[in-house]
Coordinates of C-alpha atoms in Angstrom, one line a residue:
M803 CA 1.5 61.1 25.8
D804 CA 1.4 58.4 28.5
G805 CA 0.2 61.0 31.0
A806 CA -2.7 62.1 28.6
L807 CA -3.5 58.3 27.7
A808 CA -3.8 58.1 31.8
H809 CA -5.7 61.0 32.5
S810 CA -8.4 59.7 30.2
T811 CA -8.9 56.3 31.5
R812 CA -8.6 57.5 35.4
A813 CA -12.1 57.7 36.0
A814 CA -13.1 54.1 34.6
L815 CA -10.4 52.5 37.0
S816 CA -12.1 52.5 39.6
T817 CA -15.5 50.9 38.0
G818 CA -14.6 47.4 38.9
W819 CA -13.4 46.9 35.4
I820 CA -11.5 44.0 33.4
L821 CA -8.4 44.6 31.4
D822 CA -8.6 42.4 27.9
A823 CA -4.8 41.7 26.8
E824 CA -5.1 41.7 22.6
T825 CA -2.1 41.0 20.1
T826 CA -2.7 42.7 16.6
V827 CA -0.4 42.0 13.5
K828 CA -0.7 45.3 11.6
L829 CA 0.6 44.6 7.7
L830 CA 3.4 47.3 6.3
D831 CA 4.0 48.7 3.0
G832 CA 7.6 50.1 2.3
H833 CA 10.3 50.0 4.6
Q834 CA 9.7 50.9 8.2
D835 CA 11.6 50.6 11.6
A836 CA 11.6 47.1 13.4
A837 CA 9.3 46.0 10.3
Q838 CA 9.9 42.2 10.1
A839 CA 8.3 39.0 8.3
S840 CA 6.8 36.5 10.6
Y841 CA 3.4 35.4 11.6
N842 CA 0.8 36.8 9.1
P843 CA -2.6 35.1 8.7
L844 CA -3.4 37.1 5.7
K845 CA -0.5 37.8 3.3
P846 CA 2.3 35.4 4.4
G847 CA 5.8 37.0 3.7
R848 CA 4.8 40.8 4.5
P849 CA 6.6 43.0 6.9
S850 CA 4.7 43.6 9.9
H851 CA 4.4 45.3 13.3
V852 CA 2.6 44.1 16.2
L853 CA 0.8 45.9 18.3
H854 CA 0.0 44.8 22.2
T855 CA -3.0 46.4 23.6
D856 CA -4.5 46.7 26.7
W857 CA -8.1 47.6 26.6
I858 CA -10.4 48.4 29.4
A859 CA -13.5 46.4 28.4
N860 CA -16.9 47.3 27.8
M861 CA -15.9 50.9 27.5
R862 CA -13.2 49.6 24.8
L863 CA -11.0 52.6 26.4
V864 CA -7.1 52.0 25.4
L865 CA -5.5 51.7 28.8
D866 CA -1.7 51.0 26.8
A867 CA -0.7 50.3 23.4
E868 CA 3.2 49.0 22.6
V869 CA 4.3 48.8 19.3
Q870 CA 7.1 46.2 19.0
N871 CA 8.9 44.1 15.5
G872 CA 6.8 41.4 13.4
K873 CA 8.4 38.8 15.2
A874 CA 7.3 39.7 18.8
H875 CA 3.7 38.3 18.5
A876 CA 3.7 35.9 21.4
A877 CA 2.2 37.1 25.0
R878 CA 5.6 37.2 26.6
H879 CA 6.6 40.2 24.7
S880 CA 3.9 42.2 26.4
L881 CA 4.1 40.4 29.4
P882 CA 6.9 43.4 31.2
R883 CA 4.8 46.2 30.1
L884 CA 1.5 44.6 31.3
M885 CA 3.0 44.1 34.7
S886 CA 4.5 47.3 34.9
I887 CA 1.1 48.7 34.4
L888 CA -0.7 46.7 37.1
E889 CA 2.1 46.6 39.8
N890 CA 2.0 50.7 39.6
L891 CA -1.9 51.0 40.1
P892 CA -2.9 51.3 43.4
V893 CA -4.8 47.6 44.5
Q894 CA -8.0 49.2 44.7
Q895 CA -7.7 50.5 41.1
R896 CA -6.5 47.2 39.4
P897 CA -8.7 45.2 37.0
R898 CA -11.2 42.7 38.6
L899 CA -10.0 40.2 35.9
V900 CA -7.2 40.2 33.2
R901 CA -8.5 38.3 29.9
G902 CA -6.9 37.0 26.8
D903 CA -6.7 34.5 24.3
I904 CA -4.9 31.1 24.2
G905 CA -1.3 33.1 24.0
F906 CA -1.4 34.3 27.5
G907 CA -2.8 30.9 29.0
S908 CA 1.2 30.0 29.8
E909 CA 3.1 29.9 32.9
P910 CA 5.0 32.5 32.4
V911 CA 1.6 35.0 31.8
I912 CA -0.2 33.2 34.8
G913 CA 2.6 32.5 37.0
Q914 CA 3.3 36.5 37.1
L915 CA -0.1 37.4 37.7
E916 CA -0.6 35.2 40.4
R917 CA 2.4 36.4 41.6
I918 CA 0.6 39.5 43.0
G919 CA -2.5 37.9 43.2
Q920 CA -4.4 39.3 39.9
A921 CA -7.3 37.5 38.7
Y922 CA -7.4 36.1 35.2
L923 CA -9.3 34.4 32.3
F924 CA -7.6 32.5 29.7
K925 CA -8.9 30.3 26.8
L926 CA -6.6 27.0 26.8
R927 CA -4.6 25.8 23.8
Q928 CA -6.1 22.1 23.2
S929 CA -3.0 20.2 24.0
A930 CA -2.9 16.6 24.3
G931 CA -3.4 17.0 28.0
V932 CA -6.4 19.2 27.6
K933 CA -8.1 17.0 24.8
S934 CA -7.6 14.2 27.5
L935 CA -9.3 16.2 30.1
I936 CA -12.0 17.0 27.5
E937 CA -12.6 13.2 27.2
R938 CA -12.5 12.3 30.6
L939 CA -15.3 15.0 31.5
W940 CA -17.5 14.4 28.5
S941 CA -19.6 11.6 30.5
W942 CA -20.0 13.6 33.5
Q943 CA -23.2 14.4 34.9
D944 CA -22.5 17.7 36.4
W945 CA -22.6 19.8 33.1
Q946 CA -24.2 23.3 34.1
D947 CA -26.8 24.9 31.9
V948 CA -25.1 28.5 31.5
G949 CA -27.4 29.9 29.0
L950 CA -27.1 30.9 25.3
G951 CA -27.2 27.2 24.6
Y952 CA -23.6 26.6 26.6
E953 CA -23.1 24.1 28.9
A954 CA -19.9 23.8 31.3
V955 CA -18.1 22.0 34.2
E956 CA -15.3 23.0 36.3
T957 CA -12.5 21.2 37.5
S958 CA -8.7 21.1 38.0
L959 CA -5.5 20.3 35.8
K960 CA -1.8 20.2 36.2
L961 CA -0.3 20.7 32.6
W962 CA 3.8 19.5 31.9
G963 CA 5.6 22.9 32.6
W964 CA 3.1 24.5 35.1
T965 CA 3.8 24.7 38.7
Q966 CA 0.9 23.7 40.6
A967 CA -2.8 22.4 39.3
R968 CA -5.1 25.4 38.4
R969 CA -8.9 26.0 37.9
I970 CA -10.1 24.7 34.3
V971 CA -13.3 25.8 33.2
V972 CA -14.4 23.6 30.2
V973 CA -17.6 24.5 27.7
R974 CA -19.4 22.8 25.5
R975 CA -22.4 23.8 23.0
A976 CA -24.4 21.9 20.8
V977 CA -24.8 22.6 17.1
R978 CA -27.5 21.1 14.6
E979 CA -26.3 20.9 11.3
P980 CA -29.2 20.3 8.4
L981 CA -28.4 16.9 6.9
A982 CA -28.1 18.9 3.2
A983 CA -25.4 21.4 4.9
Q984 CA -23.5 18.1 6.3
A985 CA -23.5 16.6 2.6
K986 CA -22.0 19.7 0.9
A987 CA -19.5 20.0 3.6
A988 CA -18.4 16.4 2.9
G989 CA -18.4 17.2 -1.0
K990 CA -21.5 15.1 -1.9
P991 CA -24.2 16.0 -3.7
A992 CA -27.4 17.1 -1.7
P993 CA -29.6 14.1 -0.8
R994 CA -33.3 14.0 -1.9
L995 CA -35.2 14.5 1.3
T996 CA -38.7 15.0 2.1
Q997 CA -40.0 18.0 3.7
P998 CA -39.7 16.3 7.6
E999 CA -36.0 14.7 6.8
R1000 CA -34.8 18.0 5.8
W1001 CA -34.7 19.2 9.3
K1002 CA -33.2 16.2 10.7
A1003 CA -29.3 16.9 12.1
R1004 CA -26.8 15.5 13.4
V1005 CA -25.5 17.2 16.6
R1006 CA -21.6 18.2 16.9
Y1007 CA -20.2 19.7 20.4
I1008 CA -18.0 23.3 20.1
I1009 CA -15.4 22.8 22.7
G1010 CA -13.2 25.1 24.7
A1011 CA -11.4 25.4 27.7
I1012 CA -10.4 28.3 29.8
I1013 CA -8.0 28.8 32.7
K1014 CA -9.4 31.1 35.4
A1015 CA -8.1 32.1 38.9
R1016 CA -9.9 30.4 41.8
P1017 CA -11.0 33.0 44.2
Q1018 CA -10.4 32.8 47.7
H1019 CA -12.3 30.1 49.4
H1020 CA -13.5 28.9 46.4
P1021 CA -14.1 25.1 46.8
P1022 CA -11.9 22.6 45.2
P1023 CA -13.3 20.7 42.3
P1024 CA -14.3 17.2 42.3
T1025 CA -11.5 14.9 40.9
L1026 CA -11.8 13.1 37.6
P1027 CA -13.3 9.8 37.5
P1028 CA -10.9 7.1 35.9
V1029 CA -13.4 6.5 32.8
T1030 CA -12.0 7.7 29.6
P1031 CA -14.9 7.7 27.0
L1032 CA -14.4 8.8 23.6
I1033 CA -16.1 12.1 22.2
S1034 CA -19.0 11.8 19.7
G1035 CA -20.6 14.1 17.9
G1036 CA -23.5 11.8 16.8

C-alpha cells in the first residue's frame, strides 16, 4: 500500500510543494483495537483513534497517513514517521515548507526539522512569553500591510525550553464590531440608536504568532524596544 501511495504522489514532488501536517480525532463506536478515550472536543469520554496525515498542500493529495491510539494526538507521536518520510526523499524532492498547527511549534519538532535543514511554518501557542512579545510589538511602527486586512511584523524570540532564538512573525487584523453586536455579546439589551450610530463600532484585534524558519542569508530582525505597552482593543 505504501508503494501505491508513493506512486500516486511521485509527480507532485517535483513541483515545489508544501507539506501540511494534520492531526484528526476519529470517534469510534463499539470496541476496536487501540481505541482509547482521550482528548475529544465533540463527545468527551468516547473512544477514538487519531489520524496523523501528511498532505501535499493545494492538491490535497495524501502523502502519508498513520492511525494511532486515541491518546496519541500530540505532534510528537507523528514526528518519527514525518522525519522518516522527509529523510528518505531526495533533497530536490523535499517540500519547500512544512506547515502545521500549534502542536508542531515545539522544540522537539522544530529541532528535528532544523537538523536536516527543512524549512517550516507553524502557529505558536500564545504562552506567557508570546503574549509578552505581542505587547512589546504593539506600538511598533514596523507593522506592514500584508493584504486582506492583515498586518504583520517580524522579530526573534527565544522561549523557555528552546535551544536558540527563532524567527517569529506576529499577525493582526482589525475587526469592527457594531454596537448592537457588542451589547448582545455582553448579554445587554440592544441600544436604541439612530441610523448613523448603528454603524459606529469598536475596533478589536485578532492576533496570531507564527514561527518560521529563517531563509539563508536572511537579515536578522531588529531588537525589541524596552517599552511594554498594554494591548488595547479600544
